[in-house]
Amino acid sequence: MAKRYWSVISCLFLLQCWSMNGWGQNISQTIKGQVIDAESRQPLVGASVVVASVQPLLGAQTDVNGFFRITGVTVGRHTLKVSFLGYENGLIQELVVGAGKEIDLTIRLTESLQQLETVTVKASPQNGTALNEMATVSARSFSVEQVKRYAAAINDPARMALTYAGVANNNEQSNALIIRGNSPKGVLWRMEGVEIPNPNHFAEEGATGGGISALSVNMLSNSDFFTGAFPAEYGNATSGVFDLKLRKGNHEKREYSVQVGVLGADIAAEGPFKPSGKSSYLVNYRYSTLEMIKRAGIEIIGDAAPDFQDGAFKFFFPTSKNSTLSLWGMGGLSRQIRRRTTQNDAFHSDRAVVGLNYTHFLSNQSYLDATLSWAANRQTYDATRLQQIYVRKEDFTNQAYRLSLQWNHKINAQHSLRTGLIVSDLRFVLLNQTIDGPRLSTTVNQRGETSLVQAYGQWKFRASPTFTLTSGLHATRLGVNGQTSVEPRAGFRWNVLPRHALTAGLGVHSRIEALSTYFAEVKSTNGATSQANKNLDLMKSAHFVLGYEFRPREDWRWQVETYYQRHFDVAIGTAYAKTIFLQTESMLNLMDGYLTDSLVSTGTGRNYGIDFTLEKFLTNGFYFILTSSVYQAKYTARDGIERNSRFNGNFVQNILLGKEWKMGKMKTNTLAVNIRSLWAGGNRYVPIDLAQSQKRNTTVRVYERSYEEKLPNYFRFDTRISFTKNRRKTTSTLSLDVQNVFNRLNLYQPFYDTATKSLQFDTQLGLVPILNWRIEF
């Protein structure tokens, strides 16, 4: 089967490349969009937009609503220069223009602080600069084109983020991210400005990652990713933030895309609701089964043959000159079923979110964003042993009704204010029970409702064209126990020289635990049960970041950031901890789930390190990113001993590079090769006492030495090869992503094998080829 799989891949590449000279005439497309003020979002009338990469130059001026349209742009990569009197110039480099879809851009320009008669601003690209104007440090934007282009990202923003400094992953079957040595539990996912449940298939209770992204990249616009010291509007996060934006559908013409591959099918459609209107729709549906790739001998999600499906949409309606309305949502179903001779298992992981967003421009300087959303996620697990009385039942259902209000006011070119309120009504049904013979044990059995209220205020001060200061305050209150956290935030960016900048950020951040933690049924010494963890405090983390950035050329960037994080109010075992496990463990070491023992919020931890990034952005068909991070991650539990955390790998290094070649008679086709290598310190684990394990015929761990030992260093080499063909009104791409080209079996975790009575290690995935064919028309 594996040989047949590779034979099919080879044949498809040959077919895609066949007659690649294509058509004899030029193939062109339209670039359109809107130019707006970065702070107030007001349209800029009369701005100049020029395609600088063609001769003669093509260009247009924006109309009374800030819109522009440039037709006849040849397919390929292009550079756009944008200018407007009194504003800093904008530059968009290496914009991909294909025959199958029009390019629709929203271009943000920043008002200049200089006097009009002295303005001489050279257009300088800020590739990777965060879209959020309040971000000064540990933040960058990413594009949909990057998610598609990076080797073995497999159209997944989380797997793409593994390329960035300070980001690691300890499980190839999951896209959960370890950011600067922190547990993935501390990552926040947002969409269209509101918190959403974990948007990944095969996700466990309390997790922020999963096997595969549940959101098609077709739906995304440029978005932000944060690794620390977040602006004040971000709450309920301690390690990282994904701030995802959905794009609007084309309001002028209908367009479609279809992708088929070994992971299934992906279909998208977009267009106007009616001719000559400004409203639009964008819908997407995916269905997948991993049965095909499993038959090739490759297990992506364990030894089962899982399948999943998901859908997403965004409907956009300009309701008046000063307001817009959008209805958006996504949902996903995933299941994983195993049938064995001794036991049957069934795991289901489902999620959905729907949001209604209303934006109203109160004046030329201010606007109000209001979003009402509903979100739900459910994880169930059922296990039955066929030869004995044993049934295990898990059912975790969480719903959230949210109202988010944000008011933004641009006082002038120097001062901007942003404030907001987020009210979440959280509803839950939590069950975890096991029947083992005559015994019924329950770790959690609770249904109910609580609230999470967050409020924030931010101020941005541009003291000069070279110095920007931000400050703010975020407050969080959890209704379960009334615990409150007030969190100051601040940051600055100082362009000390034209190509040199100093950046800094600091702030306190907090996150609630999975609700199952608060309602876990804990047994006391007399056998009685109670919800002893209901009054746990919010875990908090203070971030301090100092950075330096040097851009020797327009398409080069060298960046270094050093950071220190202090964790406090961390859940650990109580003073009456009955086991050595509770005396040595901390919530900082959990990837997902919850602890069912009595806890108290007195634990601490600290992370510190330095991140290096050398990046050449894609120009002239070539790019690379080199990152290197060195760090420490420590924690202190009930016994007062500071230990390495589970995620203290000590270092992570990445190399990503790619090259594109124009092909065909008119140079309208593209062959691209991208490669990536990941090298990181192995995760730590609790050692196993082999002698005691053999004596008891079960795994016996030495908790006194928790996380002293470390897995061997992790190494993986990935590649992506793609060929894109442009024809009149269609673009087709055949791509092959290969994760772990050298089939290296990295170690995952140790276990005691009762059959061989020896210490063994689980291994991670070997070589994983993902073949896709995509057409846009």
GROMACS .gro file of C-alpha atoms in nm, residues 28-348:
model
  321
   28SER     CA    1  -0.398   3.903  -1.540
   29GLN     CA    2  -0.604   3.963  -1.229
   30THR     CA    3  -0.754   4.248  -1.026
   31ILE     CA    4  -0.617   4.399  -0.705
   32LYS     CA    5  -0.872   4.592  -0.504
   33GLY     CA    6  -0.938   4.693  -0.147
   34GLN     CA    7  -0.971   4.978   0.098
   35VAL     CA    8  -0.720   5.217   0.257
   36ILE     CA    9  -0.805   5.321   0.614
   37ASP     CA   10  -0.656   5.506   0.911
   38ALA     CA   11  -0.484   5.248   1.135
   39GLU     CA   12  -0.627   5.393   1.456
   40SER     CA   13  -0.975   5.521   1.370
   41ARG     CA   14  -1.050   5.282   1.078
   42GLN     CA   15  -1.182   5.580   0.881
   43PRO     CA   16  -1.145   5.555   0.501
   44LEU     CA   17  -0.872   5.768   0.344
   45VAL     CA   18  -1.007   5.947   0.038
   46GLY     CA   19  -0.762   6.012  -0.245
   47ALA     CA   20  -0.485   5.777  -0.129
   48SER     CA   21  -0.254   5.657  -0.405
   49VAL     CA   22  -0.203   5.283  -0.457
   50VAL     CA   23   0.065   5.183  -0.710
   51VAL     CA   24   0.181   4.841  -0.832
   52ALA     CA   25   0.553   4.921  -0.831
   53SER     CA   26   0.669   4.585  -0.966
   54VAL     CA   27   0.542   4.631  -1.323
   55GLN     CA   28   0.636   4.859  -1.609
   56PRO     CA   29   0.461   5.075  -1.698
   57LEU     CA   30   0.332   5.137  -1.346
   58LEU     CA   31  -0.028   5.052  -1.264
   59GLY     CA   32  -0.220   5.238  -0.999
   60ALA     CA   33  -0.538   5.395  -0.870
   61GLN     CA   34  -0.668   5.646  -0.619
   62THR     CA   35  -0.918   5.564  -0.348
   63ASP     CA   36  -1.276   5.688  -0.383
   64VAL     CA   37  -1.495   5.866  -0.127
   65ASN     CA   38  -1.521   5.542   0.074
   66GLY     CA   39  -1.150   5.463   0.060
   67PHE     CA   40  -1.186   5.186  -0.201
   68PHE     CA   41  -0.954   5.130  -0.497
   69ARG     CA   42  -0.943   4.890  -0.790
   70ILE     CA   43  -0.648   4.806  -1.019
   71THR     CA   44  -0.714   4.580  -1.316
   72GLY     CA   45  -0.480   4.410  -1.561
   73VAL     CA   46  -0.217   4.304  -1.306
   74THR     CA   47  -0.017   4.008  -1.437
   75VAL     CA   48  -0.012   3.698  -1.216
   76GLY     CA   49   0.288   3.648  -0.991
   77ARG     CA   50   0.431   3.830  -0.691
   78HIS     CA   51   0.402   4.208  -0.677
   79THR     CA   52   0.493   4.509  -0.463
   80LEU     CA   53   0.236   4.776  -0.373
   81LYS     CA   54   0.325   5.128  -0.261
   82VAL     CA   55   0.057   5.327  -0.081
   83SER     CA   56   0.076   5.697   0.001
   84PHE     CA   57  -0.151   5.966   0.141
   85LEU     CA   58  -0.073   6.324   0.238
   86GLY     CA   59   0.000   6.352   0.609
   87TYR     CA   60   0.045   5.978   0.657
   88GLU     CA   61   0.341   5.745   0.668
   89ASN     CA   62   0.376   5.554   0.342
   90GLY     CA   63   0.287   5.187   0.324
   91LEU     CA   64   0.463   4.910   0.136
   92ILE     CA   65   0.330   4.560   0.069
   93GLN     CA   66   0.591   4.325  -0.073
   94GLU     CA   67   0.565   3.993  -0.255
   95LEU     CA   68   0.186   3.996  -0.278
   96VAL     CA   69   0.075   3.675  -0.452
   97VAL     CA   70  -0.160   3.741  -0.745
   98GLY     CA   71  -0.319   3.434  -0.902
   99ALA     CA   72  -0.562   3.391  -1.190
  100GLY     CA   73  -0.829   3.217  -0.983
  101LYS     CA   74  -0.914   3.482  -0.724
  102GLU     CA   75  -0.920   3.859  -0.705
  103ILE     CA   76  -0.699   4.016  -0.439
  104ASP     CA   77  -0.896   4.210  -0.176
  105LEU     CA   78  -0.685   4.411   0.072
  106THR     CA   79  -0.743   4.627   0.376
  107ILE     CA   80  -0.445   4.862   0.400
  108ARG     CA   81  -0.385   5.054   0.722
  109LEU     CA   82  -0.181   5.376   0.719
  110THR     CA   83  -0.050   5.558   1.027
  111GLU     CA   84  -0.087   5.933   1.054
  112SER     CA   85   0.246   6.113   1.054
  113LEU     CA   86   0.353   6.327   1.351
  114GLN     CA   87   0.562   6.554   1.131
  115GLN     CA   88   0.443   6.882   0.986
  116LEU     CA   89   0.302   6.843   0.637
  117GLU     CA   90   0.563   7.065   0.476
  118THR     CA   91   0.845   6.855   0.619
  119VAL     CA   92   0.707   6.508   0.547
  120THR     CA   93   0.959   6.301   0.352
  121VAL     CA   94   0.879   5.946   0.452
  122LYS     CA   95   1.036   5.660   0.262
  123ALA     CA   96   0.807   5.366   0.211
  124SER     CA   97   0.937   5.098   0.444
  125PRO     CA   98   0.785   4.752   0.484
  126GLN     CA   99   0.698   4.636   0.831
  127ASN     CA  100   0.676   4.268   0.746
  128GLY     CA  101   0.561   4.070   1.046
  129THR     CA  102   0.447   4.379   1.242
  130ALA     CA  103   0.140   4.300   1.452
  131LEU     CA  104  -0.195   4.428   1.326
  132ASN     CA  105  -0.294   4.531   1.679
  133GLU     CA  106  -0.176   4.890   1.716
  134MET     CA  107  -0.130   4.847   2.092
  135ALA     CA  108   0.133   4.571   2.054
  136THR     CA  109   0.497   4.673   2.099
  137VAL     CA  110   0.682   4.349   2.181
  138SER     CA  111   0.660   3.967   2.148
  139ALA     CA  112   0.401   3.995   1.873
  140ARG     CA  113   0.389   3.944   1.500
  141SER     CA  114   0.132   3.909   1.225
  142PHE     CA  115   0.109   3.617   0.988
  143SER     CA  116  -0.061   3.583   0.652
  144VAL     CA  117  -0.268   3.307   0.499
  145GLU     CA  118  -0.004   3.274   0.228
  146GLN     CA  119   0.257   3.193   0.494
  147VAL     CA  120   0.035   2.928   0.653
  148LYS     CA  121   0.009   2.764   0.311
  149ARG     CA  122   0.374   2.807   0.218
  150TYR     CA  123   0.569   2.693   0.526
  151ALA     CA  124   0.694   2.334   0.512
  152ALA     CA  125   0.469   2.081   0.689
  153ALA     CA  126   0.243   2.355   0.831
  154ILE     CA  127  -0.040   2.167   0.656
  155ASN     CA  128  -0.258   2.480   0.644
  156ASP     CA  129  -0.253   2.498   1.027
  157PRO     CA  130  -0.167   2.830   1.202
  158ALA     CA  131  -0.044   2.647   1.514
  159ARG     CA  132   0.195   2.420   1.322
  160MET     CA  133   0.314   2.723   1.126
  161ALA     CA  134   0.393   2.904   1.453
  162LEU     CA  135   0.647   2.632   1.541
  163THR     CA  136   0.884   2.828   1.317
  164TYR     CA  137   0.884   3.130   1.548
  165ALA     CA  138   1.137   3.189   1.824
  166GLY     CA  139   1.055   3.039   2.162
  167VAL     CA  140   0.784   2.806   2.030
  168ALA     CA  141   0.807   2.426   2.061
  169ASN     CA  142   0.590   2.117   2.051
  170ASN     CA  143   0.637   1.790   2.241
  171ASN     CA  144   0.383   1.573   2.059
  172GLU     CA  145   0.372   1.527   1.682
  173GLN     CA  146   0.013   1.404   1.708
  174SER     CA  147  -0.096   1.741   1.846
  175ASN     CA  148  -0.050   2.105   1.746
  176ALA     CA  149  -0.041   2.224   2.111
  177LEU     CA  150   0.228   2.489   2.157
  178ILE     CA  151   0.488   2.519   2.432
  179ILE     CA  152   0.571   2.891   2.435
  180ARG     CA  153   0.882   2.999   2.624
  181GLY     CA  154   0.868   2.684   2.836
  182ASN     CA  155   0.504   2.728   2.941
  183SER     CA  156   0.227   2.470   2.937
  184PRO     CA  157   0.000   2.486   2.631
  185LYS     CA  158  -0.291   2.532   2.876
  186GLY     CA  159  -0.199   2.902   2.893
  187VAL     CA  160  -0.276   2.979   2.526
  188LEU     CA  161  -0.581   3.191   2.435
  189TRP     CA  162  -0.765   3.154   2.103
  190ARG     CA  163  -0.965   3.452   1.978
  191MET     CA  164  -1.171   3.498   1.663
  192GLU     CA  165  -1.315   3.827   1.542
  193GLY     CA  166  -1.220   3.984   1.875
  194VAL     CA  167  -1.383   3.732   2.113
  195GLU     CA  168  -1.256   3.423   2.295
  196ILE     CA  169  -1.345   3.092   2.133
  197PRO     CA  170  -1.310   2.730   2.247
  198ASN     CA  171  -1.010   2.530   2.132
  199PRO     CA  172  -1.050   2.532   1.748
  200ASN     CA  173  -0.884   2.195   1.689
  201HIS     CA  174  -1.011   1.846   1.623
  202PHE     CA  175  -0.946   1.561   1.869
  203ALA     CA  176  -0.900   1.805   2.159
  204GLU     CA  177  -0.905   1.688   2.521
  205GLU     CA  178  -1.080   1.857   2.813
  206GLY     CA  179  -0.886   2.168   2.916
  207ALA     CA  180  -0.653   2.153   2.614
  208THR     CA  181  -0.568   2.433   2.371
  209GLY     CA  182  -0.438   2.209   2.093
  210GLY     CA  183  -0.550   1.901   1.905
  211GLY     CA  184  -0.466   1.668   1.622
  212ILE     CA  185  -0.574   1.891   1.331
  213SER     CA  186  -0.703   2.247   1.299
  214ALA     CA  187  -1.083   2.266   1.279
  215LEU     CA  188  -1.074   2.591   1.080
  216SER     CA  189  -0.991   2.595   0.711
  217VAL     CA  190  -0.725   2.841   0.610
  218ASN     CA  191  -0.968   2.952   0.336
  219MET     CA  192  -1.155   3.152   0.599
  220LEU     CA  193  -0.862   3.344   0.747
  221SER     CA  194  -0.732   3.692   0.689
  222ASN     CA  195  -0.401   3.824   0.824
  223SER     CA  196  -0.391   3.760   1.200
  224ASP     CA  197  -0.171   3.812   1.508
  225PHE     CA  198   0.031   3.577   1.729
  226PHE     CA  199   0.169   3.678   2.071
  227THR     CA  200   0.433   3.504   2.284
  228GLY     CA  201   0.429   3.729   2.592
  229ALA     CA  202   0.351   4.066   2.754
  230PHE     CA  203   0.016   4.100   2.574
  231PRO     CA  204  -0.171   4.433   2.548
  232ALA     CA  205  -0.441   4.501   2.805
  233GLU     CA  206  -0.732   4.386   2.587
  234TYR     CA  207  -0.615   4.023   2.608
  235GLY     CA  208  -0.723   3.836   2.919
  236ASN     CA  209  -0.748   3.474   3.031
  237ALA     CA  210  -0.405   3.391   2.886
  238THR     CA  211  -0.065   3.335   3.046
  239SER     CA  212   0.161   3.200   2.771
  240GLY     CA  213   0.041   3.301   2.423
  241VAL     CA  214  -0.244   3.438   2.212
  242PHE     CA  215  -0.377   3.359   1.866
  243ASP     CA  216  -0.591   3.652   1.750
  244LEU     CA  217  -0.758   3.519   1.435
  245LYS     CA  218  -0.938   3.735   1.180
  246LEU     CA  219  -1.188   3.609   0.925
  247ARG     CA  220  -1.183   3.763   0.581
  248LYS     CA  221  -1.486   3.895   0.396
  249GLY     CA  222  -1.610   3.729   0.081
  250ASN     CA  223  -1.576   3.899  -0.257
  251HIS     CA  224  -1.871   4.141  -0.289
  252GLU     CA  225  -1.834   4.184  -0.666
  253LYS     CA  226  -1.809   3.834  -0.815
  254ARG     CA  227  -1.856   3.470  -0.719
  255GLU     CA  228  -1.542   3.265  -0.662
  256TYR     CA  229  -1.482   2.904  -0.561
  257SER     CA  230  -1.205   2.677  -0.445
  258VAL     CA  231  -1.181   2.299  -0.415
  259GLN     CA  232  -0.904   2.100  -0.249
  260VAL     CA  233  -0.874   1.722  -0.237
  261GLY     CA  234  -0.600   1.519  -0.076
  262VAL     CA  235  -0.515   1.237   0.156
  263LEU     CA  236  -0.681   1.423   0.446
  264GLY     CA  237  -1.008   1.463   0.255
  265ALA     CA  238  -1.189   1.741   0.070
  266ASP     CA  239  -1.211   2.117   0.134
  267ILE     CA  240  -1.470   2.325  -0.055
  268ALA     CA  241  -1.524   2.703  -0.033
  269ALA     CA  242  -1.751   2.954  -0.206
  270GLU     CA  243  -1.783   3.331  -0.182
  271GLY     CA  244  -1.953   3.617  -0.356
  272PRO     CA  245  -2.212   3.896  -0.334
  273PHE     CA  246  -2.563   3.840  -0.206
  274LYS     CA  247  -2.688   4.059  -0.488
  275PRO     CA  248  -2.527   4.234  -0.786
  276SER     CA  249  -2.381   4.582  -0.730
  277GLY     CA  250  -2.417   4.547  -0.353
  278LYS     CA  251  -2.151   4.561  -0.083
  279SER     CA  252  -2.274   4.263   0.119
  280SER     CA  253  -2.101   3.928   0.074
  281TYR     CA  254  -2.085   3.568   0.188
  282LEU     CA  255  -1.800   3.325   0.248
  283VAL     CA  256  -1.867   2.959   0.332
  284ASN     CA  257  -1.641   2.659   0.372
  285TYR     CA  258  -1.687   2.287   0.437
  286ARG     CA  259  -1.434   2.006   0.495
  287TYR     CA  260  -1.475   1.635   0.533
  288SER     CA  261  -1.188   1.406   0.606
  289THR     CA  262  -1.102   1.053   0.693
  290LEU     CA  263  -0.752   0.939   0.777
  291GLU     CA  264  -0.829   0.585   0.664
  292MET     CA  265  -0.632   0.627   0.340
  293ILE     CA  266  -0.313   0.740   0.507
  294LYS     CA  267  -0.357   0.481   0.785
  295ARG     CA  268  -0.362   0.205   0.521
  296ALA     CA  269  -0.026   0.335   0.403
  297GLY     CA  270   0.107   0.241   0.747
  298ILE     CA  271   0.102   0.593   0.895
  299GLU     CA  272  -0.077   0.666   1.223
  300ILE     CA  273  -0.150   1.037   1.264
  301ILE     CA  274  -0.381   1.013   1.567
  302GLY     CA  275  -0.276   0.697   1.746
  303ASP     CA  276  -0.371   0.352   1.621
  304ALA     CA  277  -0.735   0.434   1.538
  305ALA     CA  278  -0.879   0.546   1.203
  306PRO     CA  279  -1.037   0.878   1.302
  307ASP     CA  280  -1.240   1.108   1.084
  308PHE     CA  281  -1.363   1.464   1.114
  309GLN     CA  282  -1.566   1.732   0.941
  310ASP     CA  283  -1.603   2.103   0.991
  311GLY     CA  284  -1.759   2.411   0.840
  312ALA     CA  285  -1.731   2.786   0.870
  313PHE     CA  286  -1.899   3.098   0.734
  314LYS     CA  287  -1.897   3.475   0.738
  315PHE     CA  288  -2.179   3.697   0.610
  316PHE     CA  289  -2.097   4.067   0.583
  317PHE     CA  290  -2.355   4.347   0.553
  318PRO     CA  291  -2.283   4.722   0.539
  319THR     CA  292  -2.602   4.846   0.705
  320SER     CA  293  -2.536   5.216   0.651
  321LYS     CA  294  -2.255   5.458   0.572
  322ASN     CA  295  -2.140   5.446   0.934
  323SER     CA  296  -2.204   5.088   1.039
  324THR     CA  297  -2.153   4.725   0.938
  325LEU     CA  298  -2.296   4.395   1.053
  326SER     CA  299  -2.138   4.051   1.021
  327LEU     CA  300  -2.258   3.705   1.113
  328TRP     CA  301  -1.987   3.441   1.142
  329GLY     CA  302  -1.927   3.099   1.283
  330MET     CA  303  -1.746   2.767   1.272
  331GLY     CA  304  -1.809   2.415   1.390
  332GLY     CA  305  -1.634   2.079   1.387
  333LEU     CA  306  -1.706   1.715   1.464
  334SER     CA  307  -1.434   1.456   1.521
  335ARG     CA  308  -1.437   1.098   1.639
  336GLN     CA  309  -1.185   0.828   1.711
  337ILE     CA  310  -1.301   0.470   1.761
  338ARG     CA  311  -1.090   0.165   1.851
  339ARG     CA  312  -1.220  -0.192   1.860
  340ARG     CA  313  -0.985  -0.447   2.014
  341THR     CA  314  -1.014  -0.802   2.139
  342THR     CA  315  -1.021  -0.693   2.503
  343GLN     CA  316  -1.150  -0.335   2.500
  344ASN     CA  317  -1.354  -0.090   2.291
  345ASP     CA  318  -1.292   0.286   2.303
  346ALA     CA  319  -1.485   0.575   2.151
  347PHE     CA  320  -1.368   0.936   2.171
  348HIS     CA  321  -1.571   1.228   2.033
   0.00000   0.00000   0.00000
